[in-house]
PDB file of C-alpha atoms in Angstrom:
ATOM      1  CA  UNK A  93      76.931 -13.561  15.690  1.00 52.00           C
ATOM      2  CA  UNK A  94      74.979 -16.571  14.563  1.00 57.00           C
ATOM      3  CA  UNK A  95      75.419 -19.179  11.613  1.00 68.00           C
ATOM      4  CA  UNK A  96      74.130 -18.296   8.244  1.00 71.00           C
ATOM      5  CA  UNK A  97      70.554 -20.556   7.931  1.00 72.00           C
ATOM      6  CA  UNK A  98      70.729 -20.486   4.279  1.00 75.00           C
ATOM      7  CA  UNK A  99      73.978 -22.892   5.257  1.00 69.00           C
ATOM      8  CA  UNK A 100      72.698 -25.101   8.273  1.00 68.00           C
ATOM      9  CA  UNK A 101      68.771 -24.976   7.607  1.00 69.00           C
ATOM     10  CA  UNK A 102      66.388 -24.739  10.336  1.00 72.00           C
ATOM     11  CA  UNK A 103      67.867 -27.930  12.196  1.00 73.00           C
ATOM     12  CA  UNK A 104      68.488 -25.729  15.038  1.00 76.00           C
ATOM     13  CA  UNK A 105      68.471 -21.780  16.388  1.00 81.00           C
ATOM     14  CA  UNK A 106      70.893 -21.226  18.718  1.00 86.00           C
ATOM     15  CA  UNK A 107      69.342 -19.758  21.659  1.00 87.00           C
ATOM     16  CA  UNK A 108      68.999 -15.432  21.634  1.00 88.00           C
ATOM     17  CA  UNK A 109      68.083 -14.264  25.229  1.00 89.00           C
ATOM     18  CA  UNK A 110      64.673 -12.204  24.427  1.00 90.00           C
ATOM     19  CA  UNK A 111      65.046  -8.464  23.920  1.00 87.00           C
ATOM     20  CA  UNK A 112      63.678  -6.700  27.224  1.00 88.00           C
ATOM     21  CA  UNK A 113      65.099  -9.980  29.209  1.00 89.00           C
ATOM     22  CA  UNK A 114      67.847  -8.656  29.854  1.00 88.00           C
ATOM     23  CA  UNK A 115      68.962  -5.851  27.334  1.00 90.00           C
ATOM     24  CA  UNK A 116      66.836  -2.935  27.028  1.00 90.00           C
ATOM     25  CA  UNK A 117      66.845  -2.429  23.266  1.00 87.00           C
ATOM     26  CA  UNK A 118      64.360   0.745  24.065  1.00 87.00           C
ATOM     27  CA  UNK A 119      66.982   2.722  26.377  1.00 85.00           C
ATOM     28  CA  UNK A 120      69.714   2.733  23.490  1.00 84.00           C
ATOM     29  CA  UNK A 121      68.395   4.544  20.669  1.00 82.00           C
ATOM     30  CA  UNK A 122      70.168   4.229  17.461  1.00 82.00           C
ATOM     31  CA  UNK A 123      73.404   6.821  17.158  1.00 83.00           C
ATOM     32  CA  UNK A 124      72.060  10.270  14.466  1.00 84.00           C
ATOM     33  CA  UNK A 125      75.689  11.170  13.854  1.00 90.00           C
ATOM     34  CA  UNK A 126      76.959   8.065  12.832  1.00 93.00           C
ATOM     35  CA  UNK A 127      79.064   8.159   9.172  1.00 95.00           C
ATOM     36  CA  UNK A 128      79.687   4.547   7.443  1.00 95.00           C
ATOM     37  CA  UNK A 129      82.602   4.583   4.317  1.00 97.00           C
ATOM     38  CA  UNK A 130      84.022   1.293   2.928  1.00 97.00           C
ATOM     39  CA  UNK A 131      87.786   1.096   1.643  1.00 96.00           C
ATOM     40  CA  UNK A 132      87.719  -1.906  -1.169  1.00 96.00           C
ATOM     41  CA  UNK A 133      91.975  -1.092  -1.194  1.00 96.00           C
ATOM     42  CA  UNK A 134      91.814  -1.994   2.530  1.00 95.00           C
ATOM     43  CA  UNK A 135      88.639  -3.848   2.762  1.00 96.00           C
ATOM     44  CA  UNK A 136      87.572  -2.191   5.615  1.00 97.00           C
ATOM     45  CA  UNK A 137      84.576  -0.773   7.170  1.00 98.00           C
ATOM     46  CA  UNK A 138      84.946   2.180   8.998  1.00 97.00           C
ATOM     47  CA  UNK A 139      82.265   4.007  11.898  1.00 96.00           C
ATOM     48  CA  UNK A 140      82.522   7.144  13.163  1.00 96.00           C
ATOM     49  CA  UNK A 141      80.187   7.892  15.623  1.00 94.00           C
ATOM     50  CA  UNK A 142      80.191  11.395  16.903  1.00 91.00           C
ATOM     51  CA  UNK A 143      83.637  13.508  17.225  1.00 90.00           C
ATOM     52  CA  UNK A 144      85.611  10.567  19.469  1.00 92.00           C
ATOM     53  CA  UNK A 145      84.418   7.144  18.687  1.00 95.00           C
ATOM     54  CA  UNK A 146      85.894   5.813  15.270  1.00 97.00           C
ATOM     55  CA  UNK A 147      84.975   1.638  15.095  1.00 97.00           C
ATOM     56  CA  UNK A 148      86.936  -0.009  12.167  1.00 98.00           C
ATOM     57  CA  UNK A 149      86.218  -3.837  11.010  1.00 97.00           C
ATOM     58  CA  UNK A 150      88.939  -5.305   8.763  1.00 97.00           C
ATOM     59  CA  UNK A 151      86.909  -7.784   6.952  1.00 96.00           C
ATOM     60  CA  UNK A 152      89.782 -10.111   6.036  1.00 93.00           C
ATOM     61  CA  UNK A 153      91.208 -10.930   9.254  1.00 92.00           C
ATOM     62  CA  UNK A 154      87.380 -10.058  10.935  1.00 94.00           C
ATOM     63  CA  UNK A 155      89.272  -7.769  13.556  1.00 97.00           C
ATOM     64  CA  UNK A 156      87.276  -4.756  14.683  1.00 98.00           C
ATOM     65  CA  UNK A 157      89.109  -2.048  16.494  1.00 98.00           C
ATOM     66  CA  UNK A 158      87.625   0.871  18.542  1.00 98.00           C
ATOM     67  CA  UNK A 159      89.072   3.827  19.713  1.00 97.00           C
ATOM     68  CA  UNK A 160      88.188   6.968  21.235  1.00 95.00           C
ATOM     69  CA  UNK A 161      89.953  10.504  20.483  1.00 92.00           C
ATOM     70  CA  UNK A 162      92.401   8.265  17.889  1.00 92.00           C
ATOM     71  CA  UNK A 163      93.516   5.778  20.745  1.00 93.00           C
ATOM     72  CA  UNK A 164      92.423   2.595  20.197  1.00 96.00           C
ATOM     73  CA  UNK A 165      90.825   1.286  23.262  1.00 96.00           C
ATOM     74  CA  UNK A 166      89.450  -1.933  22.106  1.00 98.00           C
ATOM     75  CA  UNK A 167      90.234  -4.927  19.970  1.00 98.00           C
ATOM     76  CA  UNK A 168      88.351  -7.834  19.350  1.00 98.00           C
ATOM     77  CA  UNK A 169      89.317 -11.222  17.838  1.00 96.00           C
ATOM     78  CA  UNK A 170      93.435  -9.860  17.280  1.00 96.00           C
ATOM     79  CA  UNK A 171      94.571 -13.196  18.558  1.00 95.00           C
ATOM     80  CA  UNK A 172      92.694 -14.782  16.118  1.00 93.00           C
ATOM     81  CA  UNK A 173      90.124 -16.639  19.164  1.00 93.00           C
ATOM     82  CA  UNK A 174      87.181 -16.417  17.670  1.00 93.00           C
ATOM     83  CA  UNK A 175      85.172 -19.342  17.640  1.00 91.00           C
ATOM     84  CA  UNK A 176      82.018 -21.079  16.687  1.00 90.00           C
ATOM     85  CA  UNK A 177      81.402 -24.821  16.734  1.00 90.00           C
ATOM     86  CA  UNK A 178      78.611 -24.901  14.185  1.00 86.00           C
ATOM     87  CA  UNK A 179      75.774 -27.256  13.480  1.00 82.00           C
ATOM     88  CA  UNK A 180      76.276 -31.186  12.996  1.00 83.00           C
ATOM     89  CA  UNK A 181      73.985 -32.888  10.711  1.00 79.00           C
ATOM     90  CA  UNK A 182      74.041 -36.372  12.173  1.00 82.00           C
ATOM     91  CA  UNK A 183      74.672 -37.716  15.381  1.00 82.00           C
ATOM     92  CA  UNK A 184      78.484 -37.707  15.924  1.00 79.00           C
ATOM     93  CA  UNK A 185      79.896 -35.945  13.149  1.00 84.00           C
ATOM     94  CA  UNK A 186      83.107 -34.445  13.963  1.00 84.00           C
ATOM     95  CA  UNK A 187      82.720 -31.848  11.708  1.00 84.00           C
ATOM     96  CA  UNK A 188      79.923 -29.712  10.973  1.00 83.00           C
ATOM     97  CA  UNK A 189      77.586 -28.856   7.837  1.00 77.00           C
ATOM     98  CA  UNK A 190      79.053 -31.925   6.052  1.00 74.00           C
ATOM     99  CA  UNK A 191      82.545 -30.923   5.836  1.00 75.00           C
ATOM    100  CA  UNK A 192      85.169 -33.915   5.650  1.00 73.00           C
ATOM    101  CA  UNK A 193      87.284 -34.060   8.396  1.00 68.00           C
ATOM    102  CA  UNK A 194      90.381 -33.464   6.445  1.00 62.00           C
ATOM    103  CA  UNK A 195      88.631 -29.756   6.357  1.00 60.00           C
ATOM    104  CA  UNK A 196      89.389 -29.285   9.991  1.00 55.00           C
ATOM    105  CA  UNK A 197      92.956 -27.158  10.276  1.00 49.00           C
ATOM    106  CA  UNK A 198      90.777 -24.674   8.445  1.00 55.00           C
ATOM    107  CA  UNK A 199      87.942 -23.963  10.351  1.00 63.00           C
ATOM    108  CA  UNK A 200      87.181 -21.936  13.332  1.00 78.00           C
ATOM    109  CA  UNK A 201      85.743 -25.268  15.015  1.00 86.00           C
ATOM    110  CA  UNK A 202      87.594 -26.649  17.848  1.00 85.00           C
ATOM    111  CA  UNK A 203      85.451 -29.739  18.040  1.00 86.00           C
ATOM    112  CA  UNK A 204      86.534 -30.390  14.061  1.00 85.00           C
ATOM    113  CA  UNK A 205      90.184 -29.779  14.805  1.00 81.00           C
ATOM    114  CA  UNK A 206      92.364 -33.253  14.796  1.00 79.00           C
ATOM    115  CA  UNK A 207      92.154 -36.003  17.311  1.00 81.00           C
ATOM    116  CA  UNK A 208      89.724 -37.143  19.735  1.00 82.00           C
ATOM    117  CA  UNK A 209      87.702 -34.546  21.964  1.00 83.00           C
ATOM    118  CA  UNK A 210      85.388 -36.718  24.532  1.00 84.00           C
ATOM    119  CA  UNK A 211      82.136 -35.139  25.601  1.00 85.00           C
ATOM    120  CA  UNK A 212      81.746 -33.520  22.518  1.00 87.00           C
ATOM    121  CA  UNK A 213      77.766 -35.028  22.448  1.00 88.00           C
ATOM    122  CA  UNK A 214      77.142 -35.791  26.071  1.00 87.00           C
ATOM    123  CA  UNK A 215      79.023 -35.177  29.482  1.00 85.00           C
ATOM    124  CA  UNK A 216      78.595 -37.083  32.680  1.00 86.00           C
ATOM    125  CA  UNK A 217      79.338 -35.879  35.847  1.00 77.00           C
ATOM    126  CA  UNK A 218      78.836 -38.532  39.158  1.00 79.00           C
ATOM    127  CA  UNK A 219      76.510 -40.691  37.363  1.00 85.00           C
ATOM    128  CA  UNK A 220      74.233 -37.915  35.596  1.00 87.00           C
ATOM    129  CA  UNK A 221      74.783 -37.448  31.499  1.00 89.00           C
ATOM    130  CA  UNK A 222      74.193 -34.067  29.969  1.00 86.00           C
ATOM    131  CA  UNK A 223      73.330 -35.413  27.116  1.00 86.00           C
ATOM    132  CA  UNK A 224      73.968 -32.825  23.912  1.00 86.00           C
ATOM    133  CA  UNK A 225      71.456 -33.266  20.977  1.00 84.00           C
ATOM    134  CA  UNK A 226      72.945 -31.042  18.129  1.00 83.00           C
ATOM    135  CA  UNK A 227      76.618 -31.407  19.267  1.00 87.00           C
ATOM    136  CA  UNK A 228      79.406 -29.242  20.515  1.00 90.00           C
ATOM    137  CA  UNK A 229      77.934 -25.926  20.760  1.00 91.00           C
ATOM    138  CA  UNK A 230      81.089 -23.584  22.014  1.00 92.00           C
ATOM    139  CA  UNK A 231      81.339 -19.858  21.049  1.00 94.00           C
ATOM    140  CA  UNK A 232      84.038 -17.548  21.847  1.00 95.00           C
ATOM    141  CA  UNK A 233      86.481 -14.950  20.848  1.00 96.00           C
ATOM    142  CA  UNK A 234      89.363 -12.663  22.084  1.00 97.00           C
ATOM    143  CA  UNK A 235      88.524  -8.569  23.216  1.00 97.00           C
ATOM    144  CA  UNK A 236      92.178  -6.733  24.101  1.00 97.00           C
ATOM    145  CA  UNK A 237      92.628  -3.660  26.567  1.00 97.00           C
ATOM    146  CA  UNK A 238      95.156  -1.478  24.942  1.00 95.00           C
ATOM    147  CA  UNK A 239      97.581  -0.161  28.260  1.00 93.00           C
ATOM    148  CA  UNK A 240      95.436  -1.743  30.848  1.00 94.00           C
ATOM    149  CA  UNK A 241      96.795  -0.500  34.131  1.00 90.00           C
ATOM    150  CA  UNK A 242      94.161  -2.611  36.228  1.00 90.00           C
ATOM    151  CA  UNK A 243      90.883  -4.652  35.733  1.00 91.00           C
ATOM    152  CA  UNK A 244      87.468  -5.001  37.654  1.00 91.00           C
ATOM    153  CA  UNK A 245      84.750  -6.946  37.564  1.00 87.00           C
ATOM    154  CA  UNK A 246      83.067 -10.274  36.480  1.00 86.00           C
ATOM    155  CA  UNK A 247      80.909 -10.080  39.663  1.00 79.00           C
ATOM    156  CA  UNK A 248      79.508 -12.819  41.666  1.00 72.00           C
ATOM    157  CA  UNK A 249      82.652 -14.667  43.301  1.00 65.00           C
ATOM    158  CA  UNK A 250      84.366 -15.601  46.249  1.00 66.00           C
ATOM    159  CA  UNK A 251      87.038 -12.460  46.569  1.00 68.00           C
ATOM    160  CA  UNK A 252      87.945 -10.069  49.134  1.00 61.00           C
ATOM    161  CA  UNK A 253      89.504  -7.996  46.390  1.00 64.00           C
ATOM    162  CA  UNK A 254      87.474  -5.871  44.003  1.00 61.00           C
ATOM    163  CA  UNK A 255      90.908  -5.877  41.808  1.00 68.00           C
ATOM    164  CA  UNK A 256      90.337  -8.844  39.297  1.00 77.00           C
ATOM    165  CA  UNK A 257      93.567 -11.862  39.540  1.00 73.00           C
ATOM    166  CA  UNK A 258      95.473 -12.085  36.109  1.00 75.00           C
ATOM    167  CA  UNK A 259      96.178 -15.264  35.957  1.00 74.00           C
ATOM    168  CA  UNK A 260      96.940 -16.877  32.698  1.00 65.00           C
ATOM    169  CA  UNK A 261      95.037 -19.742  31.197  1.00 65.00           C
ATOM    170  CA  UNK A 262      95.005 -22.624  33.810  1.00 68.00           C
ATOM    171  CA  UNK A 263      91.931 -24.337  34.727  1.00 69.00           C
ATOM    172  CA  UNK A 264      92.286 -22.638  38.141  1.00 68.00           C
ATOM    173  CA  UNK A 265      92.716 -19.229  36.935  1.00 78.00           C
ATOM    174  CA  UNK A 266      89.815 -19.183  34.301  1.00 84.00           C
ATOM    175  CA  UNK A 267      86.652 -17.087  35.913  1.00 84.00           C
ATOM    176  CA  UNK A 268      83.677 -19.092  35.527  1.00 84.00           C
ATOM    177  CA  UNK A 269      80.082 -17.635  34.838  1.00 85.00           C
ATOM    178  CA  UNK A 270      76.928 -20.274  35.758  1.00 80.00           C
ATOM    179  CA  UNK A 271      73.695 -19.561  37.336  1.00 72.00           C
ATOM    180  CA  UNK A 272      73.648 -22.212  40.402  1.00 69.00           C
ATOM    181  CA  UNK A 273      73.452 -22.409  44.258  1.00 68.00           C
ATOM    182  CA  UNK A 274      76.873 -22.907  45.712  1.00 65.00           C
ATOM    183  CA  UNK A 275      76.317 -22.245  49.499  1.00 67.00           C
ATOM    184  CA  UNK A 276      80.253 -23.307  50.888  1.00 67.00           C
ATOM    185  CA  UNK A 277      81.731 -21.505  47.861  1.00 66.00           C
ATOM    186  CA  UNK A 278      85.724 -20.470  48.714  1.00 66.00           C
ATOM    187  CA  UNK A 279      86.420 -17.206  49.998  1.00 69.00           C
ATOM    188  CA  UNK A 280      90.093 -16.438  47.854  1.00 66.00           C
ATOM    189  CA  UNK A 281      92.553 -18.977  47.731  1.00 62.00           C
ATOM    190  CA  UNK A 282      93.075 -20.641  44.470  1.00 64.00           C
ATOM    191  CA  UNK A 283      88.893 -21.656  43.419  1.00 63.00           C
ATOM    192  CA  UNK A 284      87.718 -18.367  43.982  1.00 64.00           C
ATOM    193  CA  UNK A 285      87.168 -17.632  40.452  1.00 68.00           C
ATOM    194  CA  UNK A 286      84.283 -19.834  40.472  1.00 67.00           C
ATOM    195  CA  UNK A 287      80.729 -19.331  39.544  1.00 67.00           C
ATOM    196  CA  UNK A 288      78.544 -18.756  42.728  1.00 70.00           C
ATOM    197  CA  UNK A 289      74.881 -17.642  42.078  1.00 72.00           C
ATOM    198  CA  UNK A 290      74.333 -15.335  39.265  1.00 74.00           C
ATOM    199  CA  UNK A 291      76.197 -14.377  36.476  1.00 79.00           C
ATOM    200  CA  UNK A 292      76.902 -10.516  35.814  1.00 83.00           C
ATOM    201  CA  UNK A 293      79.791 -10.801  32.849  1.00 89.00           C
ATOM    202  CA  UNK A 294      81.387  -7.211  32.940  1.00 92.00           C
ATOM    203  CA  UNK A 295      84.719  -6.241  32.772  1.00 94.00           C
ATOM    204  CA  UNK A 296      86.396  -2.682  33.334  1.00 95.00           C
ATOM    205  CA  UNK A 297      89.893  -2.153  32.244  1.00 95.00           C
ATOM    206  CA  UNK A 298      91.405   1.403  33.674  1.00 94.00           C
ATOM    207  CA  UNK A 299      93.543   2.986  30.930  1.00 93.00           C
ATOM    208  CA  UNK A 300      96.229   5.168  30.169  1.00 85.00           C
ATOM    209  CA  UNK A 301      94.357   8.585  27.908  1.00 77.00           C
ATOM    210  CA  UNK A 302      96.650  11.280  26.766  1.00 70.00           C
ATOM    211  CA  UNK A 303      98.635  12.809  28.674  1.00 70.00           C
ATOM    212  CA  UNK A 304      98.399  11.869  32.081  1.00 75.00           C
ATOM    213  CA  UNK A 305      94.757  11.441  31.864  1.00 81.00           C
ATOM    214  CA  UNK A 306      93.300   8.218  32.518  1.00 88.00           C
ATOM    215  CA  UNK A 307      89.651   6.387  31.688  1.00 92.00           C
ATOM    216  CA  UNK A 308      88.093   3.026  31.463  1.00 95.00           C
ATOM    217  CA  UNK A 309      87.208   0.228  28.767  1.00 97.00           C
ATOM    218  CA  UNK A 310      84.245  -1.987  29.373  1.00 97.00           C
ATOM    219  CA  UNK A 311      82.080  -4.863  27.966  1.00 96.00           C
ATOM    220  CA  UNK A 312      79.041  -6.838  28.825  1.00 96.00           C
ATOM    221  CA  UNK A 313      78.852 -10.223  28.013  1.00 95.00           C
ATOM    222  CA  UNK A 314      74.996 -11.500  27.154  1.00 94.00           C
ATOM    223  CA  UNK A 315      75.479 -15.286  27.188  1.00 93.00           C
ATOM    224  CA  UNK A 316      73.639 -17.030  29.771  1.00 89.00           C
ATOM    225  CA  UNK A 317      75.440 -20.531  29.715  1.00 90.00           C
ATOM    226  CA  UNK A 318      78.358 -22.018  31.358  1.00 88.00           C
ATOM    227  CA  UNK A 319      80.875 -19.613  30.412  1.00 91.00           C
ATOM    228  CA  UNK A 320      85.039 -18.989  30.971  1.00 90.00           C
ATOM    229  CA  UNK A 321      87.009 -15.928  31.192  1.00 92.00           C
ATOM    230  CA  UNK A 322      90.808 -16.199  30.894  1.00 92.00           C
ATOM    231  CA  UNK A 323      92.560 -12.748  31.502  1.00 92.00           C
ATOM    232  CA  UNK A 324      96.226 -12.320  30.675  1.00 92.00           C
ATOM    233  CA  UNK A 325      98.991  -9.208  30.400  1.00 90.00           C
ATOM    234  CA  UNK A 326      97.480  -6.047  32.065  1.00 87.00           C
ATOM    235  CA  UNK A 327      99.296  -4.001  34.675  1.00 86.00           C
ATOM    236  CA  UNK A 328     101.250  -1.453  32.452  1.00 86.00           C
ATOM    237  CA  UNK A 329     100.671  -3.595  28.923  1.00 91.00           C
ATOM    238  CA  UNK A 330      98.061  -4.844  26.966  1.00 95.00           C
ATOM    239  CA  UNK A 331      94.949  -6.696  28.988  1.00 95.00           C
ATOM    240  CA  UNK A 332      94.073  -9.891  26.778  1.00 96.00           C
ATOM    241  CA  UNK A 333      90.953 -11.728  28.009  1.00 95.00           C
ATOM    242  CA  UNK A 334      89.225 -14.711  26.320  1.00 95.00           C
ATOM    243  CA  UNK A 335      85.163 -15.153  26.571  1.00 96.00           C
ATOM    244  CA  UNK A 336      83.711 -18.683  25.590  1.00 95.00           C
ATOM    245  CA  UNK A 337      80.901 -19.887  26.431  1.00 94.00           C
ATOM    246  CA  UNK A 338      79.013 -23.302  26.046  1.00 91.00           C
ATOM    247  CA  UNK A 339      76.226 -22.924  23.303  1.00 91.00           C
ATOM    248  CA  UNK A 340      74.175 -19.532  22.273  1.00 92.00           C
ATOM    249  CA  UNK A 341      75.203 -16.852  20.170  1.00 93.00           C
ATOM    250  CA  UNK A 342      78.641 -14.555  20.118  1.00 94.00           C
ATOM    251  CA  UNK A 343      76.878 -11.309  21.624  1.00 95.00           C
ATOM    252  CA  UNK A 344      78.207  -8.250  23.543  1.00 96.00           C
ATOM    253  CA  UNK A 345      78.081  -4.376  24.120  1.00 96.00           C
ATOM    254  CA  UNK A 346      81.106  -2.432  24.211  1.00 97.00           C
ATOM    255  CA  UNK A 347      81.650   0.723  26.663  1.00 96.00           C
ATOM    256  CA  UNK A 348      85.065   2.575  25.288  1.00 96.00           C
ATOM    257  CA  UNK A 349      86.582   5.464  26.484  1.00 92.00           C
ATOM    258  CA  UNK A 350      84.325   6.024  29.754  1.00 92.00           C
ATOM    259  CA  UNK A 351      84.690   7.542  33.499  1.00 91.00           C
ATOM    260  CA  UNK A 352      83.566   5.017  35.880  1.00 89.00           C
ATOM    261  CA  UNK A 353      80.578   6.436  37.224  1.00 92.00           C
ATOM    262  CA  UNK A 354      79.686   7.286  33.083  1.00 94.00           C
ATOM    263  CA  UNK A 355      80.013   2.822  32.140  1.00 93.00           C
ATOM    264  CA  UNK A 356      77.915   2.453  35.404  1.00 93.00           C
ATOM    265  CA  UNK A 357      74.960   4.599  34.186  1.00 94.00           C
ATOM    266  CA  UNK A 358      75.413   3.310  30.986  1.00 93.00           C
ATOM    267  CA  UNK A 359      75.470  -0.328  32.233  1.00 93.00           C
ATOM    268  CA  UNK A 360      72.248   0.228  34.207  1.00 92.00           C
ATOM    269  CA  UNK A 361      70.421   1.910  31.323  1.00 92.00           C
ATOM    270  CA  UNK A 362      71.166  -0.984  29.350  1.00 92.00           C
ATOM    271  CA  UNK A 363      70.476  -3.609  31.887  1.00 90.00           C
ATOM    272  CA  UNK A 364      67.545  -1.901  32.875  1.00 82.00           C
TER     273      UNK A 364
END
């Protein structure tokens, strides 16, 4: 998801990793039994791919469900978190494309939203400013587990446990994804959800199927920047987890409804 340049002009392009980077656009051929119908009663879009996977975007709200076998699996953006801080004209507009700033309660843009919000053009950090040409940048939005009985992943910490920590929304509990060297990163304790090396944004949610059957939910996250995961519920309910990162593009690949050993093929066919 980018903005619309026939709105902001060419004054910037948010930055697309490459295809072939990192996503293999020539291991995932398009799906041949894919049917499309639109409801204008419902306004709704719906995909069915195959005999399982049914994808359904409700343009209004811009929720998108996905379920497998008539259980949804997936939900993105139910908790209304999506987020884009768009393009600023000048230097230090609060808002963005020219919108007053009486226009903020309406928009998606936390940096247009009332009050102050330092470091919205420039950061510093012992003595150094990151300084930030076009403005806040921030991208983000919510993806829900339905009946999440556990959650792995979002590699590349300092844990002992391969069982992810839900832990709610504080500073200390947010995972953090940034490429850097951290060589006396914690091992547990409460920093361990920090960034150390690279970045490899998946997350697996195991789920109750019917019966007494049970599979797992996945995503991929392709944002390189400085990016926060907040994870919430899980454990018998609903798994709510929050992606935002710092600039780029909202841009992800879902992996509903799979066995284990099934998302990791698929994750490595995709990765390349």
């Amino acid at each position: 998801m980018d903005e619309n340049h026939a709105i902001v002009g060419f004054i910037r392009t948010r930055y697309v990793i490459p295809s072939g980077d990192i996503i293999q656009d020539d291991n995932m051929p398009l799906a041949k039994d894919l049917e499309y119908t639109y409801s204008q009663e419902e306004k709704t879009s719906t995909f069915r791919v195959g005999k399982s996977l049914v994808v359904t975007l409700m343009h209004d709200d811009v929720i998108l469900t996905v379920a497998v076998d008539g259980q949804i699996v997936q939900t993105i953006n139910s908790k209304k978190r999506l987020v884009i801080e768009g393009t600023r004209y000048e230097y230090s507009n609060k808002c963005p494309f020219n919108l007053p700033d009486r226009y903020d309660a309406k928009y998606i843009d936390p940096a247009c939203s009332p009050g102050t919000h330092d470091g919205s053009w420039a950061e510093t950090y012992e003595g150094y400013t990151d300084a930030k040409p076009h403005g806040p940048s921030l991208v983000g939005v919510d993806v829900t587990f339905t009946e999440a009985y556990a959650a792995y992943g979002l590699q590349e910490r300092g844990t002992t446990s391969s069982k992810l920590k839900i832990g709610g929304t504080s500073d200390l509990s947010l995972y953090r994804f940034f490429n850097l060297d951290y060589y006396a990163y914690p091992v547990d304790g409460d920093r361990a959800q920090g960034a150390i090396y690279g970045a490899i944004p998946t997350l697996t949610a195991v789920q109750e199927g019917p019966g007494s059957t049970t599979f797992t939910s996945s995503l991929l996250w392709v944002n390189p920047s400085d990016t926060l995961v907040s994870l919430t519920g899980c454990c018998g309910e609903d798994l709510i987890t929050t992606f935002v990162s710092e600039s780029g593009v909202i841009d992800f690949l879902l992996y509903p409804g799979m066995k284990p050993q099934e998302f990791s093929t698929a994750y490595h066919r995709t990765t390349g």
